[in-house]
Each structure stands twice: as C-alpha cells, then as structure tokens.
CSV table of C-alpha atoms and ligand atoms in Angstrom, one decimal:
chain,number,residue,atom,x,y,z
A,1,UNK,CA,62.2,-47.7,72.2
A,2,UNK,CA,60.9,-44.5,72.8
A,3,UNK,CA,63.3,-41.5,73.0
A,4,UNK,CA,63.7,-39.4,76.3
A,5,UNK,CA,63.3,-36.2,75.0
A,6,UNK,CA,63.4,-34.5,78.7
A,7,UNK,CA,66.8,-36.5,79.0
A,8,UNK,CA,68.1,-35.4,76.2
A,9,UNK,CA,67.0,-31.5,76.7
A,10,UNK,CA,68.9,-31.3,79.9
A,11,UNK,CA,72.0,-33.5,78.3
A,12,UNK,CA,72.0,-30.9,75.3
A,13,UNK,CA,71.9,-27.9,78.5
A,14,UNK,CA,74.6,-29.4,80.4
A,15,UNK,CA,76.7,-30.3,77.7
A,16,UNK,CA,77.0,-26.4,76.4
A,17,UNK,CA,76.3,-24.5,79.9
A,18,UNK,CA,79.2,-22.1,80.5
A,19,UNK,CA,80.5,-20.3,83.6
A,20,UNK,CA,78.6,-17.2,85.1
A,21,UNK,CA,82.0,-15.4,85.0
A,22,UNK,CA,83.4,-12.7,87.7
A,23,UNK,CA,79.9,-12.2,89.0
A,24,UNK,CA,79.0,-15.5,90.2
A,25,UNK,CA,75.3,-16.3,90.3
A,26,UNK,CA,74.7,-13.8,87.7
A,27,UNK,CA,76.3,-14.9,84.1
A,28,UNK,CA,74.5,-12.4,82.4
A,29,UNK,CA,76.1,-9.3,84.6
A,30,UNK,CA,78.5,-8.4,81.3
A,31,UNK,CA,76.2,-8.8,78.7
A,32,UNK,CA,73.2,-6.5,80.4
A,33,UNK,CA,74.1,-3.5,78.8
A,34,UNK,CA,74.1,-4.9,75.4
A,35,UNK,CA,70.9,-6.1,75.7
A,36,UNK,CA,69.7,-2.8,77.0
A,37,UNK,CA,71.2,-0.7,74.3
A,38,UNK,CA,69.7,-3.6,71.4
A,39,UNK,CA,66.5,-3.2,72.9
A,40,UNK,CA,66.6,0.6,72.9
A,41,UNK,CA,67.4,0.8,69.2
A,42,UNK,CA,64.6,-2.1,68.4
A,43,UNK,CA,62.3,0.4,69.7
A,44,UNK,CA,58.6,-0.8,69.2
A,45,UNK,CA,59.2,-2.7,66.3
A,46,UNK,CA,59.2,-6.3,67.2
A,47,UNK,CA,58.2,-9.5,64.9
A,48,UNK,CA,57.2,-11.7,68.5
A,49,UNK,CA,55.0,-9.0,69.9
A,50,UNK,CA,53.2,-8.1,66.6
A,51,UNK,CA,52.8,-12.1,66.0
A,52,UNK,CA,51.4,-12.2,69.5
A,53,UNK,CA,49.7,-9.2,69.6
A,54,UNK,CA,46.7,-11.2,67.3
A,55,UNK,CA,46.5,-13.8,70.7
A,56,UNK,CA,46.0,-9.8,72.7
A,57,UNK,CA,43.4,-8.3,74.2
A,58,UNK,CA,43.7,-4.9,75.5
A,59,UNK,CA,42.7,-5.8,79.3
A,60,UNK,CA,45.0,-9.0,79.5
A,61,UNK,CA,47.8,-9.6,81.9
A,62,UNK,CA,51.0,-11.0,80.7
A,63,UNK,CA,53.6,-12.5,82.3
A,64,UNK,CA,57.2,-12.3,80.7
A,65,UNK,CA,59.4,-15.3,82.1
A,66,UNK,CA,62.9,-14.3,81.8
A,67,UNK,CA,61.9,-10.6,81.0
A,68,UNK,CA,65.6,-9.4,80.5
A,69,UNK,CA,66.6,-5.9,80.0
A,70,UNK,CA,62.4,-5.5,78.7
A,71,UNK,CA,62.8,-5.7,74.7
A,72,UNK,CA,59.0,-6.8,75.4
A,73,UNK,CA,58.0,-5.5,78.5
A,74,UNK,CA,57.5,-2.2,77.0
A,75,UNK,CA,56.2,-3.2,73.9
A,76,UNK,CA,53.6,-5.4,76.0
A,77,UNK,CA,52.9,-2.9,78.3
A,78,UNK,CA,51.6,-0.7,75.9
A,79,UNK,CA,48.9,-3.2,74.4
A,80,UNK,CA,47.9,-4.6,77.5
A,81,UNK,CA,46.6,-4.1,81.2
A,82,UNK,CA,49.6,-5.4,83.0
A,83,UNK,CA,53.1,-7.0,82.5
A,84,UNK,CA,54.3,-9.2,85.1
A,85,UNK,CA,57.9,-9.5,84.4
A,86,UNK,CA,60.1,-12.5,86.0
A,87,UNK,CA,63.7,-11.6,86.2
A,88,UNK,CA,66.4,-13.5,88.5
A,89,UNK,CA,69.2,-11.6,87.1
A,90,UNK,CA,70.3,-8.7,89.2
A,91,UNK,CA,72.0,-6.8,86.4
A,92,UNK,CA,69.3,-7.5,83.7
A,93,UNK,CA,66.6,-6.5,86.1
A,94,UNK,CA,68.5,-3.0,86.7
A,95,UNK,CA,68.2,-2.2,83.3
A,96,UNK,CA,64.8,-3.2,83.0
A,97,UNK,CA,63.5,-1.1,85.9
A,98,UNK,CA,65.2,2.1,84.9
A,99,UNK,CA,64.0,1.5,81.2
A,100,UNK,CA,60.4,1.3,82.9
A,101,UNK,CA,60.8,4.5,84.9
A,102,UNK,CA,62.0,6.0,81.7
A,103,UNK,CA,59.3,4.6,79.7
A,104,UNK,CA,56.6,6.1,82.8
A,105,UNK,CA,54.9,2.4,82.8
A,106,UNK,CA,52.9,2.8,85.9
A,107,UNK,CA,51.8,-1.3,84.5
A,108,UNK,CA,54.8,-3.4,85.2
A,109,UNK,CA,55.4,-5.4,88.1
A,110,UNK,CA,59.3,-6.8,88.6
A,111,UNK,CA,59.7,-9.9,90.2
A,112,UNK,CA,63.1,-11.0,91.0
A,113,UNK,CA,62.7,-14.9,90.7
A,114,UNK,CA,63.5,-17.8,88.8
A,115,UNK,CA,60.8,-19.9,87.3
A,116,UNK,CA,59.3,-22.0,87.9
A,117,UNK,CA,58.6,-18.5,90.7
A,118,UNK,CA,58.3,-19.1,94.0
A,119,UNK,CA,56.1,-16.3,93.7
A,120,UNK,CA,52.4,-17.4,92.6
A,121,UNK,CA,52.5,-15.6,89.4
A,122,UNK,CA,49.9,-16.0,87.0
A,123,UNK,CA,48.5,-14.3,83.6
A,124,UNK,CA,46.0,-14.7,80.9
A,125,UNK,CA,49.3,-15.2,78.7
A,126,UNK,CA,52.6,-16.9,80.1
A,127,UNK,CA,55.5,-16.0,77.2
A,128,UNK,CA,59.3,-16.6,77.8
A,129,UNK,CA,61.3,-15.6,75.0
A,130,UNK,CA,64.7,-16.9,74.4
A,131,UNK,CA,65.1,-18.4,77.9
A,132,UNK,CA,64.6,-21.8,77.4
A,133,UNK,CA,68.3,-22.9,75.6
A,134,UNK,CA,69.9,-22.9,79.2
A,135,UNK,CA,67.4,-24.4,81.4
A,136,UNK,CA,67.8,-28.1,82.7
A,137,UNK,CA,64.7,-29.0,83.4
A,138,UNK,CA,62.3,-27.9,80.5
A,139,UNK,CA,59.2,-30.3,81.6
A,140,UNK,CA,58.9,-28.4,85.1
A,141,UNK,CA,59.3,-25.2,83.4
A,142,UNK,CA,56.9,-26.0,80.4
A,143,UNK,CA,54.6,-27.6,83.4
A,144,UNK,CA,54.5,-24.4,85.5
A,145,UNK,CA,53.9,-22.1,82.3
A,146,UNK,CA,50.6,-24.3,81.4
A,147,UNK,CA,49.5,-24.0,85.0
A,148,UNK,CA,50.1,-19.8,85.3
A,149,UNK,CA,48.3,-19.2,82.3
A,150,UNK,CA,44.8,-18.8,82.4
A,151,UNK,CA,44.5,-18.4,78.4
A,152,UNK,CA,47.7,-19.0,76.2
A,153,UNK,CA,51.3,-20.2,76.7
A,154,UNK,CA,54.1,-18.8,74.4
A,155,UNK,CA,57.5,-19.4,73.6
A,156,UNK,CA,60.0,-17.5,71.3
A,157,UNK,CA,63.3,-19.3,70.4
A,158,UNK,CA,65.2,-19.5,67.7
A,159,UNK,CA,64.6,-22.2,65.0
A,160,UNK,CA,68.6,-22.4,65.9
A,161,UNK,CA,69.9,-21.3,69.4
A,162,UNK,CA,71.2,-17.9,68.3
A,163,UNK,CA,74.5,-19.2,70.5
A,164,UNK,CA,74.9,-21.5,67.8
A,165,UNK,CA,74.4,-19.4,65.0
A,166,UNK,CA,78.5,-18.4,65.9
A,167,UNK,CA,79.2,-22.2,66.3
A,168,UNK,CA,82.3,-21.5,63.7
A,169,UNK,CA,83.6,-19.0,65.5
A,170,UNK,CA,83.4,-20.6,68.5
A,171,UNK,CA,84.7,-23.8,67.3
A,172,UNK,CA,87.8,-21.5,65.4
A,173,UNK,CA,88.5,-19.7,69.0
A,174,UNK,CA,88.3,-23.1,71.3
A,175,UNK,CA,90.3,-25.4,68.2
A,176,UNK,CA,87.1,-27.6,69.0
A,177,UNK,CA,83.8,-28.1,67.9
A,178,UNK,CA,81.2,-28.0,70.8
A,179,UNK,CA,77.6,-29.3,70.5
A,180,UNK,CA,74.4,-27.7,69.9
A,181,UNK,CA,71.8,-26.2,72.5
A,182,UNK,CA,68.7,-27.3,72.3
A,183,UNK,CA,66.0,-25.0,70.1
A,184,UNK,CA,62.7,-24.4,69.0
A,185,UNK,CA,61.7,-27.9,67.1
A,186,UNK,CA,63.1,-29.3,70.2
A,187,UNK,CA,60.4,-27.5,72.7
A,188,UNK,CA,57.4,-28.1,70.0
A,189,UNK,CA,58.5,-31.9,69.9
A,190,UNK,CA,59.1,-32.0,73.7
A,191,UNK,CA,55.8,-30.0,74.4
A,192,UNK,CA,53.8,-32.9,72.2
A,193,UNK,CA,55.7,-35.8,74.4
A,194,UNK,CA,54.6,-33.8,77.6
A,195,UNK,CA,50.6,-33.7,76.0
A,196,UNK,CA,50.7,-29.7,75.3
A,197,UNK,CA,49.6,-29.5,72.1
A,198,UNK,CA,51.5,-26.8,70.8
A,199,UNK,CA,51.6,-25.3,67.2
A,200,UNK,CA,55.0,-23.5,65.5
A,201,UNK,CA,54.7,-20.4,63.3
A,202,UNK,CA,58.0,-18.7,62.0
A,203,UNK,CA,57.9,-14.4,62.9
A,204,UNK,CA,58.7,-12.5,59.9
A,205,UNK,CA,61.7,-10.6,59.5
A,206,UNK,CA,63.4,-12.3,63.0
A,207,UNK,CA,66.5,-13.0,60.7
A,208,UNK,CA,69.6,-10.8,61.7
A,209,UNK,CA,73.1,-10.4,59.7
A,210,UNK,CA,76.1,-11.5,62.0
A,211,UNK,CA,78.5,-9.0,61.0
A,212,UNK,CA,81.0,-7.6,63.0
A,213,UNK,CA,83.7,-5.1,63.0
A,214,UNK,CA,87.5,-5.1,65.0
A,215,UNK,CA,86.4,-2.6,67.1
A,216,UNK,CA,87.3,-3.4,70.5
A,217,UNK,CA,83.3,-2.8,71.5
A,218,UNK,CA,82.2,-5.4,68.9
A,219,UNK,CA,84.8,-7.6,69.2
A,220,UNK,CA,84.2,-7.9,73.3
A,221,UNK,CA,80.6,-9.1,72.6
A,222,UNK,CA,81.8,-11.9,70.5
A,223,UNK,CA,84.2,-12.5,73.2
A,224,UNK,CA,81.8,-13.0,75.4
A,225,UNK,CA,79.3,-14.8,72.9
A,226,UNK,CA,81.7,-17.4,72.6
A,227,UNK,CA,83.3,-17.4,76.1
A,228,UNK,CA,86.4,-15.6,76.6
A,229,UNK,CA,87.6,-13.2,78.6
A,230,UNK,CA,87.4,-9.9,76.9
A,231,UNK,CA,90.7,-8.9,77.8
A,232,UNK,CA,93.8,-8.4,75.4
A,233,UNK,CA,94.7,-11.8,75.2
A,234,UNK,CA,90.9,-12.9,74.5
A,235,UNK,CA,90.6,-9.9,71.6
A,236,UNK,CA,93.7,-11.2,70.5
A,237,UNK,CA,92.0,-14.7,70.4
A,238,UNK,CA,88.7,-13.8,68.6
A,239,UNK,CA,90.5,-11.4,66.3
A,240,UNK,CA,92.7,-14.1,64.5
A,241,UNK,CA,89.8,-16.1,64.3
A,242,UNK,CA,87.6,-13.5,62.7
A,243,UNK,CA,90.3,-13.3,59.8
A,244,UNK,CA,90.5,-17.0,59.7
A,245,UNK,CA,87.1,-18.2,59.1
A,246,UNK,CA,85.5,-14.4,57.6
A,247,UNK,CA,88.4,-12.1,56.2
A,248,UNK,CA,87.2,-8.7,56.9
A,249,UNK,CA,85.2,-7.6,53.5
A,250,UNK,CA,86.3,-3.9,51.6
A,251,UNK,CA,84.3,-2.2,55.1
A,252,UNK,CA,85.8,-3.7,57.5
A,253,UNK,CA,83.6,-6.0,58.0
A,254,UNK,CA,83.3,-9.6,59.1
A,255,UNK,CA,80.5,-11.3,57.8
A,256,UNK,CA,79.6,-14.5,59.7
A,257,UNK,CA,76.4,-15.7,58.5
A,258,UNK,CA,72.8,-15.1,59.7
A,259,UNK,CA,70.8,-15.8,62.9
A,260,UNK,CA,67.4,-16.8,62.8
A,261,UNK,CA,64.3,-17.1,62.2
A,262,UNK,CA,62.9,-17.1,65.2
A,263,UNK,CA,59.6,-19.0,66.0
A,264,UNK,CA,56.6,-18.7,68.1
A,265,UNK,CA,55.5,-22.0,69.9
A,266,UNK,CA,52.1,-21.7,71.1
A,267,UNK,CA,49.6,-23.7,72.9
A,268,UNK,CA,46.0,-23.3,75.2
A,269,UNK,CA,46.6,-23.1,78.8
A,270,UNK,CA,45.3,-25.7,80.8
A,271,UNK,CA,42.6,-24.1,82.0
A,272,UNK,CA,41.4,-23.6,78.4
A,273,UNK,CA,41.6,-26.8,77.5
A,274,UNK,CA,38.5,-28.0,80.0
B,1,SAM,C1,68.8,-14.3,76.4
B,1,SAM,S1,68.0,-13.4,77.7
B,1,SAM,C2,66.5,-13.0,77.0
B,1,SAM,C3,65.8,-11.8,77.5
B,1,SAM,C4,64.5,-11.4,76.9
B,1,SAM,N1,63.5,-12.4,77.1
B,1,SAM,C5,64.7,-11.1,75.4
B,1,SAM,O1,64.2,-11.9,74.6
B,1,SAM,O2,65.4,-10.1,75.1
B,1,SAM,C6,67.6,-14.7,78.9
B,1,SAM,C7,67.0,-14.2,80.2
B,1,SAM,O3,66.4,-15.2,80.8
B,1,SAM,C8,66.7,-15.1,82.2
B,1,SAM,N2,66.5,-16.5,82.8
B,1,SAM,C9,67.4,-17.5,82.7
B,1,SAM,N3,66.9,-18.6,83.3
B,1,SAM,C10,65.7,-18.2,83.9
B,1,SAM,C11,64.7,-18.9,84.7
B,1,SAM,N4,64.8,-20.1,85.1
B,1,SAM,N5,63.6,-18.1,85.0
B,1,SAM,C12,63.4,-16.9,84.6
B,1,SAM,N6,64.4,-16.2,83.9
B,1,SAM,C13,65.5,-16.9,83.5
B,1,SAM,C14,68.1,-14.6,82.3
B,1,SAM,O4,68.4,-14.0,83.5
B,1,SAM,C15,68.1,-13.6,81.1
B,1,SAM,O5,67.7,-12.3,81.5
C-alpha cells in the first residue's frame, strides 16, 4: 500500500508542535531577538543565498515565505529587483522592518500574512527557508508556492530539523525522548508524491557547532530551544542537563554536537513547466 506521506507530514507536525508561550498567537515573540542579532553577525555571507544566487538574475522578484528577522531579505535585496517578504509574526516582522530601514532598502515590501497569503503574492522565485518543520499542511503550502512562482521554487531545511539536532538535550530536560520533525528528505520525497519534480543539493559550509556556555544568555536560548521557561527553575533544569549529557570542556564549554547541513530543494514553477 502506498504510504501517505501528506499524513504523515502533519502527524510528524503535530506530534512535536509546542505552545506559543506568554504571547499567544505569536510563539516566536522570545526568540526574535536572537534571530536578529544571528543574522546581524552572518552579515552577507550566506551558503543559501550564494547557492541560489546561480538561479538569480539581477531584475528578478523574490518572494521570502516566512522571511523572519531578514537573514535573507537583505542579502536578496541586494542581488535582485525586489523582495517580497511574507511574515505573520509580529515580533519577527519588527525586527525585520527596522533592519530594512537600517539597511536603506527602498526594495522590500513586508507583508504581514501567513502562507498560503491571502494576499496575491507572486515572484519569479518563491523560497521559504526553514519554515516548513512546523506547518500542518505541507501539500497546500508546497501547492501555493508552485502557483506564485513564475520561474523557480526553493526550499532550505535542514537535512535534520535543526530542533532536533538538540534532541538529547531535550530528551535529558523532559526525562523523555520526543519524536522527530519532519525535514528536508521528507519535503524532496513529498514534493515527488505531489508531481513537483524537485532536485536536493547540500549548501556548503551550512554545518554549525552546538556549543554552549552557562551563561544565563546562552543558557535561556536552550531553554527556550527545548521548551522551558527561562526562569530560575528552567536554568536550573537545562543546566543539570548540560553537565549530564556534555560536561563543560577546559573553556567552559558544552559541546553538544553539530547542526546541519542544510539543503536546497529546488524545482520549476508551474508556469515553467508548460
Ligand atoms: C525558523 S524561522 C526562519 C526565518 C528565516 N526564514 C530564516 O531562515 O532565518 C521561521 C519563520 O517562519 C514564519 N512562519 C511560520 N509559519 C509560517 C507560514 N505558514 N507562513 C509564513 N511564515 C511562517 C515564522 O513566523 C518565523 O518567522
């Protein structure tokens, strides 16, 4: 019998969505900032947009789905003509629009939606980069990419859900182990099953060390990584499990493991198929 891979996307999704936390609505309102301040210090080097950047051409229009905080909104906007970037979280998209005042891009449009966008939003290139883990249903999403793009469709996600890439810790916190998110062998084998013929390339150097210190900065975004409240009990929490599955090394450090690659799942838009 043929597998449901739809079904089992959305089981994988519900069986590892968490709460939005104290701002309901918006689960990514304490984890903004941190996004923000990563993509600052990435700057303008980034293994997805020079990958993509060969699929560029100076006068497209790209659409980011799920644009974040704008690690590649300002990258993009630089190459290309105009960035359309899709954003329903409140707190994310504040970052993002001061970061493109800062940046002068007179070339971005923000919309404030969820996609599939109520909002007819369309591009010679649709990409959605590391949105796709948490989103129930993948088809109409996948679907509604392949119908905005007028050229080229792509996705970046890990070749492991870089939640899961802290799957010990998490498991060593919660005394359970919790099952996987779905990732980027999962969208190129759902993509085939949907008749988008997509194509996988790994990005160079889109590995990253997981190493953490105790500060209380560091050790908050692992609390909130692996869901718990980053108050003194929750520190407390994460703490004792840090020494437990990585002993801090002769720095200070706890060293738990790598995240990544990454991969870039590409495939022709609809209307450049024929
Ligand atoms: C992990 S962040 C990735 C941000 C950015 N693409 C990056 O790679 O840095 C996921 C983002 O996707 C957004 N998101 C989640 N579901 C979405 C949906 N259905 N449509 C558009 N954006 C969505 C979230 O609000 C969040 O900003």
């Amino acid at each position: 019998m043929d597998t449901d891979l739809a079904a089992e996307w959305r089981a994988m999704v519900l069986a590892t969505r968490e709460p939005d936390g104290p701002t309901p609505g918006d689960r990514w309102a304490r984890r903004a900032g941190r996004f923000d301040r990563r993509s600052r210090e990435a700057g303008a080097a980034d293994p997805l947009v020079d990958v993509l950047g060969a699929h560029l051409a100076p006068g497209d229009e790209v659409v980011d789905v799920g644009a974040g905080a704008g690690r590649h909104v300002v990258p993009l906007a630089r190459r290309c003509r105009r960035v359309v970037a899709v954003e329903p979280s409140a707190s994310m998209r504040e970052h993002l629009e001061r970061r493109v005042a800062e940046e002068g891009l007179a070339n971005v449009d923000v919309v404030a939606d969820r996609w599939p966008s109520a909002a007819r939003v369309e591009g010679d290139v649709v990409l959605s980069a590391h949105v796709l883990y948490g989103v129930e249903d993948a088809p109409a999403f996948l679907h509604a990419m392949d119908v905005a793009a007028r050229r080229l469709c792509a996705l970046c996600l890990g070749v492991v859900a870089p939640a899961d890439a802290l799957a010990p810790l998490r498991a060593s916190v919660h005394g359970a182990a919790f099952p996987r998110r779905p990732a980027a062998l999962d969208a190129l084998a759902l993509l085939h099953r949907l008749g988008l013929p997509a194509e996988l390339q790994l990005l160079p150097g889109s590995e990253r060390d997981l190493d953490f210190g105790a500060t209380d900065d560091e050790v908050d975004e692992l609390c909130l990584r692996v869901n718990v409240d980053p108050d003194a009990l929750g520190r407390a929490r994460v703490r004792r499990a840090l020494e437990t599955i990585a002993p801090a090394d002769a720095a200070g450090r706890h060293r738990l493991g790598r995240t990544g690659p990454n991969a870039l799942v590409t495939w022709r838009a609809r209307a450049a198929r024929g």
